[in-house]
Amino acid sequence: MKVKVSRRAHFNAAHRLYRQDWDDKTNQDVFGKCNNPRYHGHNYELIVSVTGPIDPETGFVMDMKVLKDLIREEIEDAFDHKNLNEEVAEFKKLNPTAENIAVVIWNKLRPHLNESLELEVQLFETPRNFVTYTG
Amino acid sequence: MKVKVSRRAHFNAAHRLYRQDWDDKTNQDVFGKCNNPRYHGHNYELIVSVTGPIDPETGFVMDMKVLKDLIREEIEDAFDHKNLNEEVAEFKKLNPTAENIAVVIWNKLRPHLNESLELEVQLFETPRNFVTYTG
Amino acid sequence: MKVKVSRRAHFNAAHRLYRQDWDDKTNQDVFGKCNNPRYHGHNYELIVSVTGPIDPETGFVMDMKVLKDLIREEIEDAFDHKNLNEEVAEFKKLNPTAENIAVVIWNKLRPHLNESLELEVQLFETPRNFVTYTG
Amino acid sequence: MKVKVSRRAHFNAAHRLYRQDWDDKTNQDVFGKCNNPRYHGHNYELIVSVTGPIDPETGFVMDMKVLKDLIREEIEDAFDHKNLNEEVAEFKKLNPTAENIAVVIWNKLRPHLNESLELEVQLFETPRNFVTYTG
Amino acid sequence: MKVKVSRRAHFNAAHRLYRQDWDDKTNQDVFGKCNNPRYHGHNYELIVSVTGPIDPETGFVMDMKVLKDLIREEIEDAFDHKNLNEEVAEFKKLNPTAENIAVVIWNKLRPHLNESLELEVQLFETPRNFVTYTG
Amino acid sequence: MKVKVSRRAHFNAAHRLYRQDWDDKTNQDVFGKCNNPRYHGHNYELIVSVTGPIDPETGFVMDMKVLKDLIREEIEDAFDHKNLNEEVAEFKKLNPTAENIAVVIWNKLRPHLNESLELEVQLFETPRNFVTYTG
């Protein structure tokens, strides 16, 4: 009797899409205005979902306060009001596309969850563009 | 050619998280302010999804009016403007966490649907906390 | 050059609409299922707006962190996960309709704001029912 | 390391649910007010999701601008501000239920995507009624 | 001590923007694809707001069930699943722009409300286009 | 018979709150993490509202396509995917708070509208923080 429990969070950050090992023209051709060297930014909305059996003692799959605190410590404190390219270690050499950010978030949260639980990360770059990663 | 059809509904209810067989301190430690003995409440948003083949006659997986009426009769009429702990039979001895409410809703709807159809229940306790149960 | 700045917050609470000085039948006739003596509840969404001139030094009408903290201390801490009728002093003798809750919130916030600022309180009882009070 | 990327779009259209080969009474019995012979309409919200591996070069599963343009050319230009029954070839003989519209959208997009990518179409007829098709 | 109380409702309808007394080219030049002679449609979202003093007896400006029923009888029953141009008397000779629909709704509701109450109608043609009329 | 017509738009941008004429400590004390020298960013949602009489010829206060194009040319093209502090002339010496951005947008749009029309600008920096300016 598995249930998926989901928690919504958010952070505001600046980013730029580009590759250091490409020349300017290639970066511009592939990433367009997302390649603005002076950055742009987003209100990222994040939904973290954990799937597992309901604990018959508590009626919880997982205490939502614990999940909320985990997201705040691992993700919000690390990403909120930051420049992802310059200030977040994971993106020093990794292009901060929505896809890559979702994978980084998943990798940061995974070690803190019981192995029996499944993890899904959904990241909205804008209300119209979003990605989902399940490991 | 299976399609999932989804219908959104809602109900407002009071609840309290606690176990009768635990002492006050344990209830408080585990459930925090959700254990307020005088209750608190939520606008629960509910999405019921049914998956099955499209009926070639009607173009429907299932008539949405039938699904809407089923949700109203089985769930809204039973839960809306109620105190879940005190007035809903299923929670007399079951802690009304979002997880347990979703399972109860699924169990109440399942017998009314054709066996060939799959059922999913998604319940938003708040816009930030929600659960999904598929049986 | 006046600007209105708005901040959204929320709290979950239980309530019941009724008057102690009315008999049961009158309460039921007037308030219907909102009169359930065992309470029901809502996720209240609150928008607090403050109108005034932009401070030429900061570019702020008012520091949103200050407004956010004020709402948390005066409203969220007092109302969240509470039974409004039984646990919030202002509603001991005042029917906690959305209208009355909005007025109470306005009255609690008003003394903490500079007299030159205008205050508006908008309270969503549900996404479909909401009220606005400007003093 | 597969990721699902999603793009939201929308179109406004008129439609009517009925079958030419049924008599008026049967159409009315089955489709109710959705059978209004003078049509009614919707703001359709569409979410198109593509699942595949992240391209290590770009950090994209698929360039969202390409997906956005594909949706505009294949779906929005064909359906927006149209009468689905009378002006869209696919519905000349197919009842434009949400289910059938989702399948038609999926079939129109599928040939334009690399075979290695999975495609999901989610169509909101209203905020309360929506369908999901994955082929 | 006046409060504004608001109620959200919705209806789905088909319409076409054009004037019978203009030639086809002028209609097309002015109304573009909204002039499609076979109609298109919308999910109209409607917010009706009534402003007045709080009744000290009930704590209501106006019973929301009464307002909800009034909107259903006067607006939803008249407009939902209808072709506004062909089936709603008010638009036989009046172009059903969002502006005109809002004025018609205001005029239909006004006689049913106490003279001491102010009325505001807000109509969303889409989530991006909306109008507000206060008489 | 005046009606307010509103159009929603959006742009993504990076910004930083600070004053060049203040020292680092003062900037940090007043603007906190919004003062990050490497910038952060937002998905700004913008609602532009124009109030005036309905043109009896068209049924419009103003053609929404004209308003949509005006917002795109004057605001979206100037602000979208930009660093407001470094790349938008108006903020070279003006702190890009939500208040100041709203005033700048109002000043950019005002000259393009007929004098008889009133203009309101509402800017959401996040879904929880927003400002309104009416001139």
Tab-separated table of C-alpha atoms in Angstrom, chain D:
chain	number	residue	atom	x	y	z
D	1	MET	CA	19.343	9.178	-16.824
D	2	LYS	CA	16.033	10.032	-18.429
D	3	VAL	CA	14.205	13.287	-17.723
D	4	LYS	CA	10.683	14.329	-18.701
D	5	VAL	CA	10.476	17.894	-20.061
D	6	SER	CA	7.071	19.577	-20.274
D	7	ARG	CA	5.771	22.607	-22.121
D	8	ARG	CA	2.419	24.295	-21.521
D	9	ALA	CA	0.401	25.838	-24.367
D	10	HIS	CA	-3.247	26.768	-24.962
D	11	PHE	CA	-5.908	27.324	-27.592
D	12	ASN	CA	-9.522	28.497	-27.577
D	13	ALA	CA	-12.032	26.549	-29.634
D	14	ALA	CA	-15.705	25.750	-30.073
D	15	HIS	CA	-17.030	22.208	-30.151
D	16	ARG	CA	-20.107	20.047	-29.798
D	17	LEU	CA	-20.324	16.452	-28.639
D	18	TYR	CA	-22.524	14.341	-30.889
D	19	ARG	CA	-22.512	11.534	-33.424
D	20	GLN	CA	-23.924	12.088	-36.891
D	21	ASP	CA	-25.119	8.481	-37.009
D	22	TRP	CA	-27.233	8.815	-33.839
D	23	ASP	CA	-30.660	10.428	-33.668
D	24	ASP	CA	-31.189	13.660	-31.743
D	25	LYS	CA	-32.662	11.998	-28.682
D	26	THR	CA	-29.732	9.596	-28.246
D	27	ASN	CA	-27.220	12.419	-28.670
D	28	GLN	CA	-29.097	14.458	-26.076
D	29	ASP	CA	-29.355	11.531	-23.644
D	30	VAL	CA	-25.650	10.718	-23.850
D	31	PHE	CA	-24.050	14.135	-24.246
D	32	GLY	CA	-26.550	16.443	-22.483
D	33	LYS	CA	-25.826	20.146	-22.772
D	34	CYS	CA	-22.461	19.370	-24.432
D	35	ASN	CA	-24.619	18.419	-27.443
D	36	ASN	CA	-25.860	22.012	-27.979
D	37	PRO	CA	-26.147	22.135	-31.819
D	38	ARG	CA	-25.031	25.757	-31.814
D	39	TYR	CA	-21.779	24.817	-30.025
D	40	HIS	CA	-20.107	25.943	-26.843
D	41	GLY	CA	-16.389	26.391	-26.224
D	42	HIS	CA	-13.345	26.118	-24.025
D	43	ASN	CA	-9.947	27.557	-23.239
D	44	TYR	CA	-8.004	24.340	-23.713
D	45	GLU	CA	-4.765	24.158	-21.729
D	46	LEU	CA	-2.252	21.688	-23.151
D	47	ILE	CA	0.836	20.178	-21.542
D	48	VAL	CA	3.132	18.263	-23.895
D	49	SER	CA	5.838	16.171	-22.217
D	50	VAL	CA	8.800	14.475	-23.862
D	51	THR	CA	10.937	11.934	-22.000
D	52	GLY	CA	14.458	11.004	-22.971
D	53	PRO	CA	18.119	11.152	-21.959
D	54	ILE	CA	19.808	14.494	-21.317
D	55	ASP	CA	22.090	15.399	-24.225
D	56	PRO	CA	25.491	15.772	-22.526
D	57	GLU	CA	26.442	18.503	-24.982
D	58	THR	CA	23.550	20.891	-24.371
D	59	GLY	CA	22.084	19.738	-21.064
D	60	PHE	CA	18.713	19.519	-22.832
D	61	VAL	CA	16.482	16.516	-23.449
D	62	MET	CA	15.148	18.615	-26.297
D	63	ASP	CA	15.369	22.312	-27.076
D	64	MET	CA	12.205	23.841	-25.575
D	65	LYS	CA	12.092	26.413	-28.357
D	66	VAL	CA	11.826	23.569	-30.860
D	67	LEU	CA	9.043	21.946	-28.818
D	68	LYS	CA	7.271	25.299	-28.430
D	69	ASP	CA	7.418	25.917	-32.184
D	70	LEU	CA	6.260	22.382	-32.959
D	71	ILE	CA	3.207	22.790	-30.690
D	72	ARG	CA	2.410	26.149	-32.257
D	73	GLU	CA	2.678	24.893	-35.834
D	74	GLU	CA	0.975	21.535	-35.417
D	75	ILE	CA	-1.623	22.280	-32.730
D	76	GLU	CA	-2.203	25.963	-31.974
D	77	ASP	CA	-2.286	27.080	-35.615
D	78	ALA	CA	-4.626	24.212	-36.451
D	79	PHE	CA	-7.011	24.431	-33.471
D	80	ASP	CA	-6.938	27.966	-32.030
D	81	HIS	CA	-10.100	30.035	-32.579
D	82	LYS	CA	-11.572	27.192	-34.602
D	83	ASN	CA	-14.764	25.190	-34.549
D	84	LEU	CA	-13.320	21.721	-33.995
D	85	ASN	CA	-16.270	19.831	-35.511
D	86	GLU	CA	-16.535	21.893	-38.666
D	87	GLU	CA	-13.057	23.200	-39.319
D	88	VAL	CA	-10.575	20.569	-38.150
D	89	ALA	CA	-10.287	17.622	-40.525
D	90	GLU	CA	-9.607	15.017	-37.809
D	91	PHE	CA	-13.007	15.665	-36.176
D	92	LYS	CA	-15.169	15.558	-39.272
D	93	LYS	CA	-16.175	12.042	-38.231
D	94	LEU	CA	-14.656	11.805	-34.775
D	95	ASN	CA	-16.478	13.116	-31.702
D	96	PRO	CA	-14.255	15.902	-30.202
D	97	THR	CA	-14.285	14.676	-26.604
D	98	ALA	CA	-11.252	15.632	-24.516
D	99	GLU	CA	-10.085	12.031	-24.858
D	100	ASN	CA	-10.238	12.071	-28.646
D	101	ILE	CA	-8.647	15.519	-28.904
D	102	ALA	CA	-5.715	14.322	-26.773
D	103	VAL	CA	-5.216	11.281	-29.003
D	104	VAL	CA	-5.359	13.438	-32.140
D	105	ILE	CA	-2.781	15.838	-30.672
D	106	TRP	CA	-0.514	12.928	-29.761
D	107	ASN	CA	-0.809	11.480	-33.278
D	108	LYS	CA	-0.008	14.851	-34.856
D	109	LEU	CA	3.104	15.411	-32.711
D	110	ARG	CA	4.518	11.873	-32.646
D	111	PRO	CA	6.003	11.826	-36.195
D	112	HIS	CA	7.965	15.000	-35.499
D	113	LEU	CA	9.843	13.596	-32.513
D	114	ASN	CA	12.880	11.357	-32.470
D	115	GLU	CA	11.810	7.717	-32.033
D	116	SER	CA	13.851	7.364	-28.863
D	117	LEU	CA	11.717	9.960	-27.087
D	118	GLU	CA	8.493	9.117	-25.238
D	119	LEU	CA	5.542	11.478	-25.657
D	120	GLU	CA	2.733	12.372	-23.217
D	121	VAL	CA	-0.168	14.727	-23.902
D	122	GLN	CA	-2.258	16.232	-21.106
D	123	LEU	CA	-5.294	18.299	-22.103
D	124	PHE	CA	-7.389	20.423	-19.717
D	125	GLU	CA	-10.883	21.039	-21.097
D	126	THR	CA	-11.562	23.040	-17.934
D	127	PRO	CA	-9.517	23.395	-14.738
D	128	ARG	CA	-11.727	20.589	-13.353
D	129	ASN	CA	-11.769	18.134	-16.291
D	130	PHE	CA	-8.610	16.884	-17.924
D	131	VAL	CA	-7.164	13.840	-19.689
D	132	THR	CA	-3.722	12.295	-20.176
D	133	TYR	CA	-2.586	10.127	-23.105
D	134	THR	CA	0.766	8.412	-23.505
D	135	GLY	CA	0.224	6.449	-26.728
